[in-house]
Structure formats: structure tokens, C-alpha cells
PDB file of C-alpha atoms in Angstrom:
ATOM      1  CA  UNK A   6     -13.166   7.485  16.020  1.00 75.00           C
ATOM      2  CA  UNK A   7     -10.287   9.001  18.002  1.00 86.00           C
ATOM      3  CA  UNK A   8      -8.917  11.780  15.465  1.00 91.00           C
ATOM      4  CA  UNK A   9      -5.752  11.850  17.198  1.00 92.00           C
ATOM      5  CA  UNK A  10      -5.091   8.173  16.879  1.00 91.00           C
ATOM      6  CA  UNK A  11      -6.314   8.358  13.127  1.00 94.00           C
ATOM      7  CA  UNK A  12      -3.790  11.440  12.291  1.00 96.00           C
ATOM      8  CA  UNK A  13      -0.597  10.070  14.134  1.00 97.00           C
ATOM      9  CA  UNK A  14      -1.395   6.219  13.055  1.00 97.00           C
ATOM     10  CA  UNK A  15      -1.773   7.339   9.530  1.00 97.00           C
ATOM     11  CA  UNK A  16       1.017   9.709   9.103  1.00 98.00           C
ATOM     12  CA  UNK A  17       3.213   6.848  10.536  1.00 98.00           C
ATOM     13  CA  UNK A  18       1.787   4.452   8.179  1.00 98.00           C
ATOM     14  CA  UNK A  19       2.146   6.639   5.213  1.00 98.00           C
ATOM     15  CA  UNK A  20       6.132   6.715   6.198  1.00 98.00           C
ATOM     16  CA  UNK A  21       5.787   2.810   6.526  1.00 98.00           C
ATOM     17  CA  UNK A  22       4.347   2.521   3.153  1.00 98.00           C
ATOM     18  CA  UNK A  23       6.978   4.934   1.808  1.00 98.00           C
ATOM     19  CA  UNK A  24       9.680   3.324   2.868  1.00 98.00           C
ATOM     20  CA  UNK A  25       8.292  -0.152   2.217  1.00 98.00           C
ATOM     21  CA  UNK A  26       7.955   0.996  -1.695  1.00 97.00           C
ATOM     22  CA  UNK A  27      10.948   1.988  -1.625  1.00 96.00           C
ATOM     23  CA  UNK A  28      12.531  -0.878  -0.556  1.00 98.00           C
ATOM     24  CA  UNK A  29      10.213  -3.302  -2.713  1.00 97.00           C
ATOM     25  CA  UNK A  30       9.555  -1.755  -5.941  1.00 95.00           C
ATOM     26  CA  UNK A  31      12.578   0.802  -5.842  1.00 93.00           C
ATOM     27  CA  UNK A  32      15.254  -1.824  -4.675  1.00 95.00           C
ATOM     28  CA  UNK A  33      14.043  -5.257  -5.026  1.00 96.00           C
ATOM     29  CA  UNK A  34      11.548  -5.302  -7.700  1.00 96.00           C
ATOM     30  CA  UNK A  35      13.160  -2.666  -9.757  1.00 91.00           C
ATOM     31  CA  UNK A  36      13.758  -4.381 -12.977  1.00 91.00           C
ATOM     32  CA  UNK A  37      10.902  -6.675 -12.457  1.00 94.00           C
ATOM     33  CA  UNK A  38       8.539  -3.203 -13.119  1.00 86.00           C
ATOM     34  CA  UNK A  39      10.702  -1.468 -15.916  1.00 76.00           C
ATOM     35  CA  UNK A  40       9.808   2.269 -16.596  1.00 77.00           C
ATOM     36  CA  UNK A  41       7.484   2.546 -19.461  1.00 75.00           C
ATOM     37  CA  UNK A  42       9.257   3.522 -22.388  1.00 76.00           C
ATOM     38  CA  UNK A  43       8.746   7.836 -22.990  1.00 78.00           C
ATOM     39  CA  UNK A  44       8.468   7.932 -19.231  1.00 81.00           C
ATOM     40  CA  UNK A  45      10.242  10.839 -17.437  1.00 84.00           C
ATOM     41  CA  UNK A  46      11.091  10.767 -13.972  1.00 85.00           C
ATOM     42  CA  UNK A  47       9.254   9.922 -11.155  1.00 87.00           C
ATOM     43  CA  UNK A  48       7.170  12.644  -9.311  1.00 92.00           C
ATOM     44  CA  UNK A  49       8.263  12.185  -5.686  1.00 94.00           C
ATOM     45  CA  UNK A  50       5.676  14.529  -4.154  1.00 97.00           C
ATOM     46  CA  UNK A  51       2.874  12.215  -5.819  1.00 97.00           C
ATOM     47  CA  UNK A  52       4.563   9.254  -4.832  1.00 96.00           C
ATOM     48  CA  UNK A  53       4.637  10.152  -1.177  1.00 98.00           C
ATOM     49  CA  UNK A  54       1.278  11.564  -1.267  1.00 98.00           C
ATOM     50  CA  UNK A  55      -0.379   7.960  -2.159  1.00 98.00           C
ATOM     51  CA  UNK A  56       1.558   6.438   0.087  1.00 98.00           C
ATOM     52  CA  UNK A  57       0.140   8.741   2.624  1.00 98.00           C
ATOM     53  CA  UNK A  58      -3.429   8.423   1.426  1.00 98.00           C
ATOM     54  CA  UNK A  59      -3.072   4.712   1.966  1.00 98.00           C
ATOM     55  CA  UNK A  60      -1.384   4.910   5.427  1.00 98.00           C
ATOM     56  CA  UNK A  61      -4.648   7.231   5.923  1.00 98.00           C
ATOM     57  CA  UNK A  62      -7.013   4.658   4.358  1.00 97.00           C
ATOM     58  CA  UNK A  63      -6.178   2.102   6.752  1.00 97.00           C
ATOM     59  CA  UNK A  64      -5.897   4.677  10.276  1.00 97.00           C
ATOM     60  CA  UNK A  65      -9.278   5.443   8.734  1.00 96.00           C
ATOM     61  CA  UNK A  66     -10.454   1.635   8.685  1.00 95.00           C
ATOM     62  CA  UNK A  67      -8.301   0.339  11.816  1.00 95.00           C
ATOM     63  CA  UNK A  68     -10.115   3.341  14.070  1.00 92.00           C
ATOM     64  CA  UNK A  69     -13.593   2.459  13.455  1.00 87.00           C
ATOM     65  CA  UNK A  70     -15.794  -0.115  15.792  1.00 73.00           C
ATOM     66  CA  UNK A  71     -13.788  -1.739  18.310  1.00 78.00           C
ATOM     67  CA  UNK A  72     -10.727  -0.443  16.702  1.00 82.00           C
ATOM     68  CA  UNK A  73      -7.857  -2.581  15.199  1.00 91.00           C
ATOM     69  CA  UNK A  74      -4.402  -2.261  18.138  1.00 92.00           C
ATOM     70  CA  UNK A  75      -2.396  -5.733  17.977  1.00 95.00           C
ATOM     71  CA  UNK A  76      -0.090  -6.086  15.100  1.00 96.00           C
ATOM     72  CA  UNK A  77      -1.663  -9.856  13.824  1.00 97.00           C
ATOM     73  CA  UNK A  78      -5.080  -8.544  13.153  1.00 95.00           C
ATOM     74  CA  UNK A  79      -3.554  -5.183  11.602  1.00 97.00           C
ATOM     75  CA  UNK A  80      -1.390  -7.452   9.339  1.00 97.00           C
ATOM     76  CA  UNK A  81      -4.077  -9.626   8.162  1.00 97.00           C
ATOM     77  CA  UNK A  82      -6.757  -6.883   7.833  1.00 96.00           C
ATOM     78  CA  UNK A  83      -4.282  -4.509   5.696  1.00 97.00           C
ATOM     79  CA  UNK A  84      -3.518  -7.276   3.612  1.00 98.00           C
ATOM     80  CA  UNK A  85      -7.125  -8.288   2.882  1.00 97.00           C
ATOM     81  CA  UNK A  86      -7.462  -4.599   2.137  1.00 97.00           C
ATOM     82  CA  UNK A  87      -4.822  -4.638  -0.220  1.00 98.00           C
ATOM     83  CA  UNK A  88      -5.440  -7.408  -2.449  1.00 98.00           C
ATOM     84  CA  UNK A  89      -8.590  -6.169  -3.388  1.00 98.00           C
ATOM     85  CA  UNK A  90      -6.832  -2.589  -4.099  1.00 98.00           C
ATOM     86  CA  UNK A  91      -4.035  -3.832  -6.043  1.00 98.00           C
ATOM     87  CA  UNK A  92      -6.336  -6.447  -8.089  1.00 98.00           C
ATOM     88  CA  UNK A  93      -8.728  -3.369  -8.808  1.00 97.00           C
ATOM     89  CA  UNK A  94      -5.749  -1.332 -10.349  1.00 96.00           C
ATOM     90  CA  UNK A  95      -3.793  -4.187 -11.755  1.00 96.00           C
ATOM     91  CA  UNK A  96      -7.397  -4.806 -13.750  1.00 96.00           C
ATOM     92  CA  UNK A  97      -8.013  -1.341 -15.137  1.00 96.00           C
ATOM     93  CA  UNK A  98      -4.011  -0.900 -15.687  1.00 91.00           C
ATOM     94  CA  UNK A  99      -4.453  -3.809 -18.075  1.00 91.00           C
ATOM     95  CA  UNK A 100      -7.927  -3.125 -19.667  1.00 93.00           C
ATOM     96  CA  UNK A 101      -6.326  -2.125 -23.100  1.00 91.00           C
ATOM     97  CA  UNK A 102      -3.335  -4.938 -23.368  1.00 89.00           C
ATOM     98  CA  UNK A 103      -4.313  -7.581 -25.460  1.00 91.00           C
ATOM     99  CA  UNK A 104      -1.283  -9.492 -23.760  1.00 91.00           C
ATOM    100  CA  UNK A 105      -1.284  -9.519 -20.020  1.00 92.00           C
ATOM    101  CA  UNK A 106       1.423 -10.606 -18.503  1.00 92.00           C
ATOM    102  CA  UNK A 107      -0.194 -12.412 -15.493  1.00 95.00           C
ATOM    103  CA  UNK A 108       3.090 -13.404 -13.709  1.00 96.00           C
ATOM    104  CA  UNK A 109       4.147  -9.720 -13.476  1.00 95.00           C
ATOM    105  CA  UNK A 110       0.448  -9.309 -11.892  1.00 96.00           C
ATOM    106  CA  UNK A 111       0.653 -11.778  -9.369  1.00 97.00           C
ATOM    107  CA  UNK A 112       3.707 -10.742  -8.000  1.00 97.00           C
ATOM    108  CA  UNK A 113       2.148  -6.932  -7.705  1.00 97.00           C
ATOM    109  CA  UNK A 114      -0.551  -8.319  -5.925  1.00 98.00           C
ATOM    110  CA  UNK A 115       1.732 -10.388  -3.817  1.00 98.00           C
ATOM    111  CA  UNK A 116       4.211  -7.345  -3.384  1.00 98.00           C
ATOM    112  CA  UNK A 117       1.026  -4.661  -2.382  1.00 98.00           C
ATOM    113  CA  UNK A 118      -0.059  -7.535   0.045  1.00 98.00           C
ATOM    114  CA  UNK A 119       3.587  -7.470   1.735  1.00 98.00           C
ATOM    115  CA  UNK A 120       3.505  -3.809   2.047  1.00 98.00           C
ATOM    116  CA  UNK A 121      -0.266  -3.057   3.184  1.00 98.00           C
ATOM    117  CA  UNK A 122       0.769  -5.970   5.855  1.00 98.00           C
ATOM    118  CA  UNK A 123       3.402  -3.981   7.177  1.00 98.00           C
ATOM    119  CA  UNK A 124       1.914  -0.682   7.235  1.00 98.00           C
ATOM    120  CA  UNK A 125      -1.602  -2.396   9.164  1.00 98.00           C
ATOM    121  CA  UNK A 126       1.473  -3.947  11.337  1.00 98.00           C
ATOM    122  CA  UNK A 127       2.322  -0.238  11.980  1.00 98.00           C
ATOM    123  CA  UNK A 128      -0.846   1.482  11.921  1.00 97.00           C
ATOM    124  CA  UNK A 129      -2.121  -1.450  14.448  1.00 97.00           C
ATOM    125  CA  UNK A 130       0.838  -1.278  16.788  1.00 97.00           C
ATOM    126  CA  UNK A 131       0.230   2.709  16.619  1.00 96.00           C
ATOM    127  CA  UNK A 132      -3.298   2.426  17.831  1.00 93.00           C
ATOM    128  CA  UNK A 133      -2.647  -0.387  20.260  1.00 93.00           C
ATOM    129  CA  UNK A 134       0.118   2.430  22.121  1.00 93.00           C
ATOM    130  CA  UNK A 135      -1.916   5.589  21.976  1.00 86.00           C
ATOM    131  CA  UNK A 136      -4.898   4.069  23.994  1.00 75.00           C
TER     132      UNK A 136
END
């Protein structure tokens, strides 16, 4: 694993995943996903944090083996990737509802899958220059 290629391909795909939530859940989606009721506001530092954990998770995935450089196999990898993650949390977010709203699930799944395929678009692209 090339540490250098994992730091600056992650910290760019954190900012790609930032941005992306932004746009999706924060502009698009935003009365799709109300806030739950009692909920103050959002914490921006933790916000930005996951989204740089997950730019890190894929770097971290992408660098391994052979390494993961052209944008089509970073889109479809980070997507895979993703619709296991967001199923996982969309699961245990809904453990205790005895009414799940399945529509609003699907399109998180769908919406996580958009994003994670444009940050493994970026992370990919990253990689692909830095060689």
C-alpha cells in the first residue's frame, strides 16, 4: 500500500463525500429525511469526520492488491461497498420500529450508492494520477 496515495486519495474523497451529502441529503433529499422531532442541530465536525472516515475506507480498499486507478471500476467497487454499508445501518436504524417505512429505505440505499459511486470515482481517478 502506497501511504501517500492512501492519505491524499482519501482526504479528497472525504471532501467528495462531503460535498456529495450535502448536495443529496442537505439539498435534494432534505424533506424526504425530516429531522427527528427533539433533534437539535446538526454537529458539523461529526458530519465531516464520517465523511472522511468513508473517503478513508475506500483509499484504504482501492490501495490494496493491484490497486483500484480508472474511474469505472472505482464507481462500481464503491458502490458495491456502499450498499452493504447503508443496508447494515438502515437495518439496525430500524430494529425498534414496528413500522418501517421501506420506500424511505430504498431510496437511502439508492442515495448512499450514488454518493460512494462518486467518491470511488474520485478516490479511483486519485490513485490512477499519483502513480
Amino acid at each position: 500500500m502506497n501511504v501517500k496515495n492512501f492519505l491524499v486519495s482519501g482526504i479528497a474523497g472525504g471532501i467528495a463525500d462531503f460535498l456529495m451529502g450535502w448536495l443529496v441529503y442537505g439539498m435534494l433529499l432534505k424533506d424526504t429525511f425530516p429531522k427527528p422531532e427533539g433533534a437539535g442541530a446538526e454537529n458539523m465536525t461529526f458530519i465531516f469526520s464520517g465523511c472522511m472516515a468513508f473517503g478513508f475506507l475506500i483509499a484504504y480498499v482501492f490501495s490494496h492488491g493491484d490497486g483500484v486507478s480508472k474511474c469505472m471500476p472505482g464507481i462500481k467497487m464503491a458502490a458495491g461497498i456502499a450498499l452493504f454499508i447503508s443496508l447494515s445501518n438502515n437495518f439496525f436504524y430500524n430494529m425498534y420500529k414496528e413500522i418501517i417505512d421501506v420506500k424511505l429505505l430504498a431510496i437511502d440505499v439508492i442515495a448512499s450508492m450514488g454518493i460512494a459511486s462518486v467518491v470511488g470515482a474520485v478516490v479511483a481517478v486519485v490513485n490512477g494520477k499519483m502513480k
